[in-house]
Amino acid sequence: MPTELPYAADAEVSLSYDELEVLRLQYEKEVEAGHVTIQTKFNYAWGLVKSPVSEDQVEGVRLLQEIYRSEPARRRECLYYLALGHYKMGNYDDAKKFNGLLLEKEPSNLQAHSLQTLVDQRLARDGYIGMALAGGAAAIGTILLAGLIRRATRSK
Amino acid sequence: MANSGGPPNKDKKRNPRAALDPLTTDAMAGSSTSSSGPSKLEVVSKAIMAPFHRRVDSNRILSELAPVIMTPRMMSSAGTVSSRPKASLRDKSSNSSHALDFATLGRAPLRMTLGGRRVTSRDLQIVEATEELLDAEVPEPEGVASDVSFLRGFNATIPSAEKSRSRRRQTRNLEVGEKLGLKRLGMSARGLLTEEEGHESVVSEEDMVMVGDRGRKERARGRRRGRESMAAGKKLGVDELRRQSDEIKRDKENLHVKRKLINNEIVEITHKIEALDKIRQKLERDLLKLQEEDLELEDELEGVREQLEVQASARGGSQRPSSMGPQSSRRRKGPVFLPSEHDDLPPGVAFMSLESHQTPITALDFSEPYGTLVTASQEDTQPRVWDLLTGEEIGRLRGHRGSVKCIQVEGNMCLTGGEDGTVRLWDLERVDEDDDWEGVGELSVVAEETDESHEDDGLLVEKPNDLKSIRNDTNGSLPEKTGPCVRVLEGHTKAVSTIYFEDDCLVTGASDKTLRQWDLSTGQCVMTMDILWAISHPTSSTPGSTLPAHLIPGAAAAAGSFAVPTPPYADGSWEMYQDFVGAVQFWGYALVSGSGDGAVRMWDMRTGQPHRTLLGHTGPVTCLQFDELHIASGSLDKSIRIWDLRTGGIFETLKYDHAVTALQFDSRKIVAATGENGIKIYNRTSMQHSTLLTNGHTRPVERLRYMDRYLVSGGRDAMVKIWAL
């Protein structure tokens, strides 16, 4: 596959409302006609993933999944978009999985590597928050426990 | 994220909560991750919660967290992730697997603060699909997938790809005007001009931007703007021109991409249509099959009902004509029960070949599927008896002094008619004794003697024991010498070419141009019907048909021998056809005969007079059969005609390339031997012809007989083939 993939930053640039609307209308028109071309479906899905609205992103990823299922020849390409979609939705784990699968197939894919680092960064950041939270919880826990123990010993 | 860059009109689409929240970016990131974290999170959270387990007040926060964190999906994935090989790569960062857990936990508070964004089923749906998708095979991209990436296609087809073009249009208003003129011309020619304006007012311009429509609309837009700026008449600079040429190049490339996409789509659709066509054909075949099954069931029901009636009337004591008996008529046989394996045989394939004859098969009949078969061939006086279950020859019927031309088998009873002018009745149960029996000559001598003495009055040669007594005395009290031949019926002066019997009533047709009716229980010739007489006294009841000059004048006029060369078979061979009476069949008192003068005659067996003659064939009739509605007759004139029994008119005519020598039909199909190697089947329901060839005869088929889905055919290649239908 040509490495014609957008970088993650591209996914952050949303289309204008009008543009997305055009893609949506095109898609819906084809749905009504009974035959959706893959490109149209992808266009709409990609437009949705680029959108900042989380419902749109979910829908976009869903469409990408449909493409992935029905078009085996397009799967490899789809892997990256699915990873991007999940990344945008914040499903970093899933993003990592899809991206990992892609890297397995194409170890030299630049875009995939860049996405990998981005995902890792996000995971690390969330990790710190989590650690802090767990740490805080642990601290509260120990304090409470200590208090309880003290009260118990004192009442004896 | 782009929440600052979006135009204001986007807000209406956005979750208001999310718009207000300062943490939107993270909300987007975190809110839908309801179930993102697989791995050992469950363990971790359990470990954290454990100390607080009984503290109602303090674990409130965490217990609220728990359902969010621990979706069922995570539970399951926690188990699967580590075991899956594909996951190894993702666990490469397993050093940070703790960090991973914390990451999930870290996102939890965000989720709580933004709790308004509900986790829809769609979120769950797509996340749950992950595993399945990851498991799917990822093949190498091929076809258009390797040429045009999604992104390429996307960039080529999104609306903004047209921007540069319309911009150029604006700057080059004159050209646009010209193009518009052309377009307008074309539109008016197609009568679309009037609609054009309405079109635009109904749908916004952007709505109409489709791969096909876009160009037109853009042009329309360009036109409007072009007109506005027409007066300005800009002069374009070198840079601008260069830029434009680059843009045009890019646009051309885009066009190329689009073309590829569309071509690919067309190819795909073609494939799909082909696949669907195949499915459709299959379904149609299934439908036809069902229809036939339905008819089959109807037939079956009818048969059962008839038997019921017969039994009821028998109990009532009223004596019905014997021909109405339950197993009376060949064509009315009830459902035949075939061995269950028969259904597994591929239809239309000959699954058994019996080869023992040396000459073309002249007659065959069998008792029932997988029962007993009797076959005869040219220049062979001994018909052979076969066990259809094993395909082995059981024995031979010795007695005739000429070749055998017609056979009918019912149960263990077998009648054969031969060139020696005799009809012989055989008991097939006794055939195996045949080999031990050595008195072949003795019987024929006896027959010969009686033959001379009784020839004229057509009495049957009375043998000391008739069929009934044989059946009663199967204990072996009979002399062993008798062998399978039970009776010899003599009377015809020339070759017996066709026989038909039901119960005790037998009708024979012979080359002496007479039909004779016999009583099998007494062996008497009950009646003789002279076809020559019938020809010379045309029946007045034939509606509107003037008897044409005799088709075979020599045959009709002279009492001499009848002989016509057959039209050449498919392999070029031909024979002298000498059977003046090609076929007979009766039901009750109604007798139908097909004869060498090309006529199909209907006789009343009570009076012995023909009451109707069906004319139409232009060659000798070789075979016929009738049912409640129709008579089907086959002739050397290379056609099969279906006659309406009531009106006497031709209901249907089937044309073939060669002479028809045998046929049998039921309500659904006509099976015929038409001088070709293949057996012809005409489906009366679908009006379609088909040919049985697989593993079939190597020379033209001449005789056939079927019951239910079991067909036996004999050909000029001296082979007998057994088919599953």
PDB file of C-alpha atoms in Angstrom, chain A residues 1-7 10-27 29-30 35-40 42-48 50-59 61-69 71-79 81-82 86-101 103-106 111 116 120 122-135 137-138 140-142 144-145 148, chain B residues 1-3 5-7 9-10 12-15 24-38 48 51-52 55 58 62 65 73 77 81 84-93 98-110 117-118 120 122-123 125-127 129-142 144-155 157-161 163 204 206-211 213-214 261 264-265 268-269 272:
ATOM      1  CA  MET A   1       0.000   0.000   0.000  1.00  0.00           C
ATOM      2  CA  PRO A   2       1.286   3.407  -0.767  1.00  0.00           C
ATOM      3  CA  THR A   3       1.967   5.220   2.436  1.00  0.00           C
ATOM      4  CA  GLU A   4      -0.751   7.632   1.589  1.00  0.00           C
ATOM      5  CA  LEU A   5      -2.081   8.000   5.042  1.00  0.00           C
ATOM      6  CA  PRO A   6      -2.920  11.120   6.898  1.00  0.00           C
ATOM      7  CA  TYR A   7      -0.970  11.920  10.013  1.00  0.00           C
ATOM      8  CA  ASP A  10      -4.932  15.570  10.070  1.00  0.00           C
ATOM      9  CA  ALA A  11      -7.607  13.795  12.044  1.00  0.00           C
ATOM     10  CA  GLU A  12      -7.744  16.740  14.388  1.00  0.00           C
ATOM     11  CA  VAL A  13      -8.626  19.135  11.595  1.00  0.00           C
ATOM     12  CA  SER A  14     -12.336  18.896  11.208  1.00  0.00           C
ATOM     13  CA  LEU A  15     -14.201  19.588   8.038  1.00  0.00           C
ATOM     14  CA  SER A  16     -16.531  22.501   7.862  1.00  0.00           C
ATOM     15  CA  TYR A  17     -20.120  21.777   8.672  1.00  0.00           C
ATOM     16  CA  ASP A  18     -21.053  22.291   5.051  1.00  0.00           C
ATOM     17  CA  GLU A  19     -18.460  19.888   3.813  1.00  0.00           C
ATOM     18  CA  LEU A  20     -19.497  17.192   6.221  1.00  0.00           C
ATOM     19  CA  GLU A  21     -23.086  17.802   5.272  1.00  0.00           C
ATOM     20  CA  VAL A  22     -22.236  17.263   1.620  1.00  0.00           C
ATOM     21  CA  LEU A  23     -20.550  13.991   2.450  1.00  0.00           C
ATOM     22  CA  ARG A  24     -23.488  12.948   4.581  1.00  0.00           C
ATOM     23  CA  LEU A  25     -26.003  13.754   1.880  1.00  0.00           C
ATOM     24  CA  GLN A  26     -23.968  11.888  -0.674  1.00  0.00           C
ATOM     25  CA  TYR A  27     -23.826   8.895   1.618  1.00  0.00           C
ATOM     26  CA  LYS A  29     -28.453   9.354  -1.147  1.00  0.00           C
ATOM     27  CA  GLU A  30     -26.489   6.272  -2.035  1.00  0.00           C
ATOM     28  CA  HIS A  35     -25.735   0.792  -3.341  1.00  0.00           C
ATOM     29  CA  VAL A  36     -23.082   2.620  -1.360  1.00  0.00           C
ATOM     30  CA  THR A  37     -19.715   2.935  -2.994  1.00  0.00           C
ATOM     31  CA  ILE A  38     -16.853   2.290  -0.652  1.00  0.00           C
ATOM     32  CA  GLN A  39     -15.289   5.638  -1.338  1.00  0.00           C
ATOM     33  CA  THR A  40     -18.447   7.486  -0.420  1.00  0.00           C
ATOM     34  CA  PHE A  42     -15.182   6.173   3.599  1.00  0.00           C
ATOM     35  CA  ASN A  43     -15.484   9.853   2.807  1.00  0.00           C
ATOM     36  CA  TYR A  44     -18.378  10.176   5.190  1.00  0.00           C
ATOM     37  CA  ALA A  45     -16.712   8.022   7.828  1.00  0.00           C
ATOM     38  CA  TRP A  46     -13.496   9.961   7.631  1.00  0.00           C
ATOM     39  CA  GLY A  47     -15.384  13.232   7.753  1.00  0.00           C
ATOM     40  CA  LEU A  48     -17.139  12.014  10.871  1.00  0.00           C
ATOM     41  CA  LYS A  50     -12.425  14.265  11.886  1.00  0.00           C
ATOM     42  CA  SER A  51     -15.378  15.905  13.557  1.00  0.00           C
ATOM     43  CA  PRO A  52     -14.957  17.077  17.122  1.00  0.00           C
ATOM     44  CA  VAL A  53     -18.360  15.738  18.101  1.00  0.00           C
ATOM     45  CA  SER A  54     -17.973  12.419  19.850  1.00  0.00           C
ATOM     46  CA  GLU A  55     -21.218  10.983  18.483  1.00  0.00           C
ATOM     47  CA  ASP A  56     -19.929  11.665  15.019  1.00  0.00           C
ATOM     48  CA  GLN A  57     -16.675   9.943  15.819  1.00  0.00           C
ATOM     49  CA  VAL A  58     -18.479   6.888  17.073  1.00  0.00           C
ATOM     50  CA  GLU A  59     -20.547   6.762  13.928  1.00  0.00           C
ATOM     51  CA  VAL A  61     -15.642   4.390  13.511  1.00  0.00           C
ATOM     52  CA  ARG A  62     -18.707   2.234  13.089  1.00  0.00           C
ATOM     53  CA  LEU A  63     -18.734   2.916   9.363  1.00  0.00           C
ATOM     54  CA  LEU A  64     -15.035   2.199   9.158  1.00  0.00           C
ATOM     55  CA  GLN A  65     -15.697  -1.095  10.845  1.00  0.00           C
ATOM     56  CA  GLU A  66     -18.343  -1.869   8.271  1.00  0.00           C
ATOM     57  CA  ILE A  67     -15.872  -1.197   5.511  1.00  0.00           C
ATOM     58  CA  TYR A  68     -13.321  -3.318   7.289  1.00  0.00           C
ATOM     59  CA  ARG A  69     -15.737  -6.203   7.460  1.00  0.00           C
ATOM     60  CA  GLU A  71     -13.853  -5.185   2.028  1.00  0.00           C
ATOM     61  CA  PRO A  72     -10.991  -7.521   2.817  1.00  0.00           C
ATOM     62  CA  ALA A  73      -8.814  -5.836   0.208  1.00  0.00           C
ATOM     63  CA  ARG A  74      -9.131  -2.554   2.062  1.00  0.00           C
ATOM     64  CA  ARG A  75      -8.511  -3.897   5.502  1.00  0.00           C
ATOM     65  CA  ARG A  76      -4.935  -2.917   5.867  1.00  0.00           C
ATOM     66  CA  GLU A  77      -5.705   0.638   5.017  1.00  0.00           C
ATOM     67  CA  CYS A  78      -8.688   0.551   7.284  1.00  0.00           C
ATOM     68  CA  LEU A  79      -6.569  -0.587  10.173  1.00  0.00           C
ATOM     69  CA  TYR A  81      -8.138   4.715  10.119  1.00  0.00           C
ATOM     70  CA  LEU A  82      -9.702   2.556  12.771  1.00  0.00           C
ATOM     71  CA  HIS A  86     -10.242   5.025  18.308  1.00  0.00           C
ATOM     72  CA  TYR A  87      -7.445   7.384  19.164  1.00  0.00           C
ATOM     73  CA  LYS A  88      -9.702  10.331  18.631  1.00  0.00           C
ATOM     74  CA  MET A  89     -12.426   8.765  20.671  1.00  0.00           C
ATOM     75  CA  GLY A  90      -9.920   8.197  23.399  1.00  0.00           C
ATOM     76  CA  ASN A  91      -9.972   4.414  23.134  1.00  0.00           C
ATOM     77  CA  TYR A  92      -6.218   4.362  23.298  1.00  0.00           C
ATOM     78  CA  ASP A  93      -6.070   0.672  23.947  1.00  0.00           C
ATOM     79  CA  ASP A  94      -8.046  -0.194  20.875  1.00  0.00           C
ATOM     80  CA  ALA A  95      -6.117   2.360  18.905  1.00  0.00           C
ATOM     81  CA  LYS A  96      -2.968   0.654  20.037  1.00  0.00           C
ATOM     82  CA  LYS A  97      -4.262  -2.719  19.011  1.00  0.00           C
ATOM     83  CA  PHE A  98      -5.208  -1.678  15.513  1.00  0.00           C
ATOM     84  CA  ASN A  99      -2.072   0.306  15.040  1.00  0.00           C
ATOM     85  CA  GLY A 100      -0.023  -2.567  16.386  1.00  0.00           C
ATOM     86  CA  LEU A 101      -1.560  -4.924  13.864  1.00  0.00           C
ATOM     87  CA  LEU A 103       2.821  -2.105  12.285  1.00  0.00           C
ATOM     88  CA  GLU A 104       3.105  -5.846  12.276  1.00  0.00           C
ATOM     89  CA  LYS A 105       2.232  -5.817   8.576  1.00  0.00           C
ATOM     90  CA  GLU A 106       4.117  -2.669   7.699  1.00  0.00           C
ATOM     91  CA  GLN A 111       2.196   7.444   9.996  1.00  0.00           C
ATOM     92  CA  GLN A 116       1.998   4.872  18.063  1.00  0.00           C
ATOM     93  CA  ASP A 120       1.728   6.020  24.100  1.00  0.00           C
ATOM     94  CA  ARG A 122      -1.723   9.708  25.960  1.00  0.00           C
ATOM     95  CA  LEU A 123      -1.590   6.460  27.802  1.00  0.00           C
ATOM     96  CA  ALA A 124       1.311   7.670  29.881  1.00  0.00           C
ATOM     97  CA  ARG A 125      -0.474  10.891  30.730  1.00  0.00           C
ATOM     98  CA  ASP A 126      -3.605   9.098  31.755  1.00  0.00           C
ATOM     99  CA  GLY A 127      -1.394   6.725  33.612  1.00  0.00           C
ATOM    100  CA  TYR A 128       0.021   9.485  35.772  1.00  0.00           C
ATOM    101  CA  ILE A 129      -3.427  10.728  36.611  1.00  0.00           C
ATOM    102  CA  GLY A 130      -4.419   7.210  37.422  1.00  0.00           C
ATOM    103  CA  MET A 131      -1.400   6.696  39.571  1.00  0.00           C
ATOM    104  CA  ALA A 132      -2.104   9.863  41.441  1.00  0.00           C
ATOM    105  CA  LEU A 133      -5.678   8.825  41.916  1.00  0.00           C
ATOM    106  CA  ALA A 134      -4.735   5.381  43.106  1.00  0.00           C
ATOM    107  CA  GLY A 135      -2.094   6.866  45.319  1.00  0.00           C
ATOM    108  CA  ALA A 137      -7.067   6.518  47.353  1.00  0.00           C
ATOM    109  CA  ALA A 138      -4.429   4.403  48.976  1.00  0.00           C
ATOM    110  CA  ILE A 140      -7.025   7.889  52.278  1.00  0.00           C
ATOM    111  CA  GLY A 141      -7.410   4.208  52.814  1.00  0.00           C
ATOM    112  CA  THR A 142      -4.429   3.926  55.072  1.00  0.00           C
ATOM    113  CA  LEU A 144      -8.951   5.574  57.567  1.00  0.00           C
ATOM    114  CA  LEU A 145      -7.597   2.190  58.404  1.00  0.00           C
ATOM    115  CA  LEU A 148     -10.090   2.570  62.754  1.00  0.00           C
TER     116      LEU A 148
ATOM    117  CA  MET B   1      -8.848  19.741  19.231  1.00  0.00           C
ATOM    118  CA  ALA B   2     -10.779  21.772  16.781  1.00  0.00           C
ATOM    119  CA  ASN B   3     -13.582  23.039  18.898  1.00  0.00           C
ATOM    120  CA  GLY B   5     -11.853  26.285  14.763  1.00  0.00           C
ATOM    121  CA  GLY B   6     -15.326  25.091  13.913  1.00  0.00           C
ATOM    122  CA  PRO B   7     -17.763  27.553  12.453  1.00  0.00           C
ATOM    123  CA  ASN B   9     -23.235  26.759  12.997  1.00  0.00           C
ATOM    124  CA  LYS B  10     -21.652  23.600  14.191  1.00  0.00           C
ATOM    125  CA  LYS B  12     -26.209  23.021  17.172  1.00  0.00           C
ATOM    126  CA  LYS B  13     -24.903  19.640  16.400  1.00  0.00           C
ATOM    127  CA  ARG B  14     -22.654  19.488  19.358  1.00  0.00           C
ATOM    128  CA  ASN B  15     -23.424  18.080  22.692  1.00  0.00           C
ATOM    129  CA  THR B  24     -13.734  19.241  25.938  1.00  0.00           C
ATOM    130  CA  THR B  25     -10.661  17.813  24.367  1.00  0.00           C
ATOM    131  CA  ASP B  26     -10.276  15.300  27.059  1.00  0.00           C
ATOM    132  CA  ALA B  27     -13.954  14.748  27.162  1.00  0.00           C
ATOM    133  CA  MET B  28     -13.851  13.701  23.600  1.00  0.00           C
ATOM    134  CA  ALA B  29     -10.957  11.560  24.408  1.00  0.00           C
ATOM    135  CA  GLY B  30     -12.244  10.095  27.569  1.00  0.00           C
ATOM    136  CA  SER B  31     -15.962  10.158  27.540  1.00  0.00           C
ATOM    137  CA  SER B  32     -16.543   7.304  25.207  1.00  0.00           C
ATOM    138  CA  THR B  33     -13.939   5.054  26.624  1.00  0.00           C
ATOM    139  CA  SER B  34     -16.433   3.427  28.838  1.00  0.00           C
ATOM    140  CA  SER B  35     -14.935   0.110  28.270  1.00  0.00           C
ATOM    141  CA  SER B  36     -11.544   0.801  26.880  1.00  0.00           C
ATOM    142  CA  GLY B  37      -9.226  -0.672  29.374  1.00  0.00           C
ATOM    143  CA  PRO B  38      -8.711  -4.363  29.176  1.00  0.00           C
ATOM    144  CA  ILE B  48      -7.904  -0.952  45.822  1.00  0.00           C
ATOM    145  CA  PRO B  51      -9.826  -2.500  52.253  1.00  0.00           C
ATOM    146  CA  PHE B  52     -12.976  -0.434  51.993  1.00  0.00           C
ATOM    147  CA  ARG B  55     -17.064   0.826  54.791  1.00  0.00           C
ATOM    148  CA  SER B  58     -16.004   5.747  52.205  1.00  0.00           C
ATOM    149  CA  LEU B  62     -15.271   3.824  44.129  1.00  0.00           C
ATOM    150  CA  LEU B  65     -16.712   4.024  39.590  1.00  0.00           C
ATOM    151  CA  ARG B  73     -16.277  -6.510  27.894  1.00  0.00           C
ATOM    152  CA  SER B  77     -10.911  -9.115  27.382  1.00  0.00           C
ATOM    153  CA  VAL B  81      -5.767 -10.264  25.632  1.00  0.00           C
ATOM    154  CA  ARG B  84      -3.659 -13.933  22.102  1.00  0.00           C
ATOM    155  CA  PRO B  85      -0.481 -13.941  20.104  1.00  0.00           C
ATOM    156  CA  LYS B  86      -1.389 -10.807  18.237  1.00  0.00           C
ATOM    157  CA  ALA B  87      -1.511  -9.010  21.501  1.00  0.00           C
ATOM    158  CA  SER B  88       2.150  -9.621  22.061  1.00  0.00           C
ATOM    159  CA  LEU B  89       3.100  -6.578  20.121  1.00  0.00           C
ATOM    160  CA  ARG B  90       0.767  -4.434  22.058  1.00  0.00           C
ATOM    161  CA  ASP B  91       2.069  -5.828  25.284  1.00  0.00           C
ATOM    162  CA  LYS B  92       5.515  -4.869  24.212  1.00  0.00           C
ATOM    163  CA  SER B  93       5.017  -1.980  26.544  1.00  0.00           C
ATOM    164  CA  HIS B  98       0.812  -0.879  35.348  1.00  0.00           C
ATOM    165  CA  ALA B  99       0.802   2.502  33.776  1.00  0.00           C
ATOM    166  CA  LEU B 100      -1.812   1.162  31.442  1.00  0.00           C
ATOM    167  CA  ASP B 101      -4.033   0.228  34.303  1.00  0.00           C
ATOM    168  CA  PHE B 102      -3.495   3.551  35.884  1.00  0.00           C
ATOM    169  CA  ALA B 103      -4.261   5.184  32.596  1.00  0.00           C
ATOM    170  CA  THR B 104      -7.666   3.636  32.601  1.00  0.00           C
ATOM    171  CA  LEU B 105      -8.132   4.624  36.152  1.00  0.00           C
ATOM    172  CA  GLY B 106      -6.819   8.062  35.324  1.00  0.00           C
ATOM    173  CA  ARG B 107      -9.504   8.517  32.751  1.00  0.00           C
ATOM    174  CA  ALA B 108     -12.184   7.493  35.148  1.00  0.00           C
ATOM    175  CA  PRO B 109     -12.467  10.796  37.031  1.00  0.00           C
ATOM    176  CA  LEU B 110     -12.771  12.618  33.755  1.00  0.00           C
ATOM    177  CA  ARG B 117     -22.267  12.125  28.111  1.00  0.00           C
ATOM    178  CA  ARG B 118     -23.952   8.816  28.214  1.00  0.00           C
ATOM    179  CA  THR B 120     -24.482   4.714  23.993  1.00  0.00           C
ATOM    180  CA  ARG B 122     -23.035   2.277  19.690  1.00  0.00           C
ATOM    181  CA  ASP B 123     -19.952   2.939  21.728  1.00  0.00           C
ATOM    182  CA  GLN B 125     -20.943  -1.971  19.865  1.00  0.00           C
ATOM    183  CA  ILE B 126     -17.861  -0.627  18.187  1.00  0.00           C
ATOM    184  CA  VAL B 127     -15.607  -1.447  21.039  1.00  0.00           C
ATOM    185  CA  ALA B 129     -16.301  -5.409  17.560  1.00  0.00           C
ATOM    186  CA  THR B 130     -12.623  -4.733  18.036  1.00  0.00           C
ATOM    187  CA  GLU B 131     -11.656  -8.261  18.881  1.00  0.00           C
ATOM    188  CA  GLU B 132     -13.568  -9.692  16.015  1.00  0.00           C
ATOM    189  CA  LEU B 133     -12.029  -7.252  13.583  1.00  0.00           C
ATOM    190  CA  LEU B 134      -8.557  -7.863  14.857  1.00  0.00           C
ATOM    191  CA  ASP B 135      -9.043 -11.544  14.352  1.00  0.00           C
ATOM    192  CA  ALA B 136     -10.074 -11.132  10.765  1.00  0.00           C
ATOM    193  CA  GLU B 137      -7.580 -11.921   8.079  1.00  0.00           C
ATOM    194  CA  VAL B 138      -5.864  -8.894   6.619  1.00  0.00           C
ATOM    195  CA  PRO B 139      -4.983  -9.812   3.054  1.00  0.00           C
ATOM    196  CA  GLU B 140      -2.641  -7.903   0.810  1.00  0.00           C
ATOM    197  CA  PRO B 141      -4.468  -5.065  -0.824  1.00  0.00           C
ATOM    198  CA  GLU B 142      -5.294  -5.748  -4.434  1.00  0.00           C
ATOM    199  CA  VAL B 144      -8.110  -0.618  -6.808  1.00  0.00           C
ATOM    200  CA  ALA B 145      -7.169  -0.862  -3.169  1.00  0.00           C
ATOM    201  CA  SER B 146      -3.527  -0.907  -4.167  1.00  0.00           C
ATOM    202  CA  ASP B 147      -3.914   1.902  -6.678  1.00  0.00           C
ATOM    203  CA  VAL B 148      -6.112   4.432  -5.041  1.00  0.00           C
ATOM    204  CA  SER B 149      -5.884   4.792  -1.319  1.00  0.00           C
ATOM    205  CA  PHE B 150      -8.833   6.005   0.649  1.00  0.00           C
ATOM    206  CA  LEU B 151      -7.103   9.251   1.294  1.00  0.00           C
ATOM    207  CA  ARG B 152      -6.403   9.765  -2.356  1.00  0.00           C
ATOM    208  CA  GLY B 153     -10.015   9.085  -3.161  1.00  0.00           C
ATOM    209  CA  PHE B 154     -11.120  11.267  -0.334  1.00  0.00           C
ATOM    210  CA  ASN B 155      -9.058  14.192  -1.480  1.00  0.00           C
ATOM    211  CA  THR B 157     -13.876  13.598  -4.211  1.00  0.00           C
ATOM    212  CA  ILE B 158     -14.476  15.940  -1.325  1.00  0.00           C
ATOM    213  CA  PRO B 159     -16.150  19.214  -2.251  1.00  0.00           C
ATOM    214  CA  SER B 160     -13.075  21.320  -1.569  1.00  0.00           C
ATOM    215  CA  ALA B 161     -11.310  19.545  -4.402  1.00  0.00           C
ATOM    216  CA  LYS B 163     -12.516  24.967  -5.063  1.00  0.00           C
ATOM    217  CA  SER B 204     -28.829  23.901  -1.929  1.00  0.00           C
ATOM    218  CA  GLU B 206     -23.700  21.951  -1.607  1.00  0.00           C
ATOM    219  CA  ASP B 207     -26.306  19.284  -1.415  1.00  0.00           C
ATOM    220  CA  MET B 208     -25.880  18.605  -5.036  1.00  0.00           C
ATOM    221  CA  VAL B 209     -22.177  18.096  -5.000  1.00  0.00           C
ATOM    222  CA  MET B 210     -21.954  14.536  -6.136  1.00  0.00           C
ATOM    223  CA  VAL B 211     -19.381  12.892  -8.256  1.00  0.00           C
ATOM    224  CA  ASP B 213     -23.460  16.315 -10.619  1.00  0.00           C
ATOM    225  CA  ARG B 214     -20.677  18.335  -9.299  1.00  0.00           C
ATOM    226  CA  LEU B 261     -12.897   4.646  -8.488  1.00  0.00           C
ATOM    227  CA  ASN B 264     -13.753  -0.180  -9.989  1.00  0.00           C
ATOM    228  CA  GLU B 265     -17.215   0.288  -8.615  1.00  0.00           C
ATOM    229  CA  GLU B 268     -17.723  -4.724  -8.493  1.00  0.00           C
ATOM    230  CA  ILE B 269     -21.331  -4.245  -9.360  1.00  0.00           C
ATOM    231  CA  LYS B 272     -22.438  -8.718  -7.789  1.00  0.00           C
TER     232      LYS B 272
END
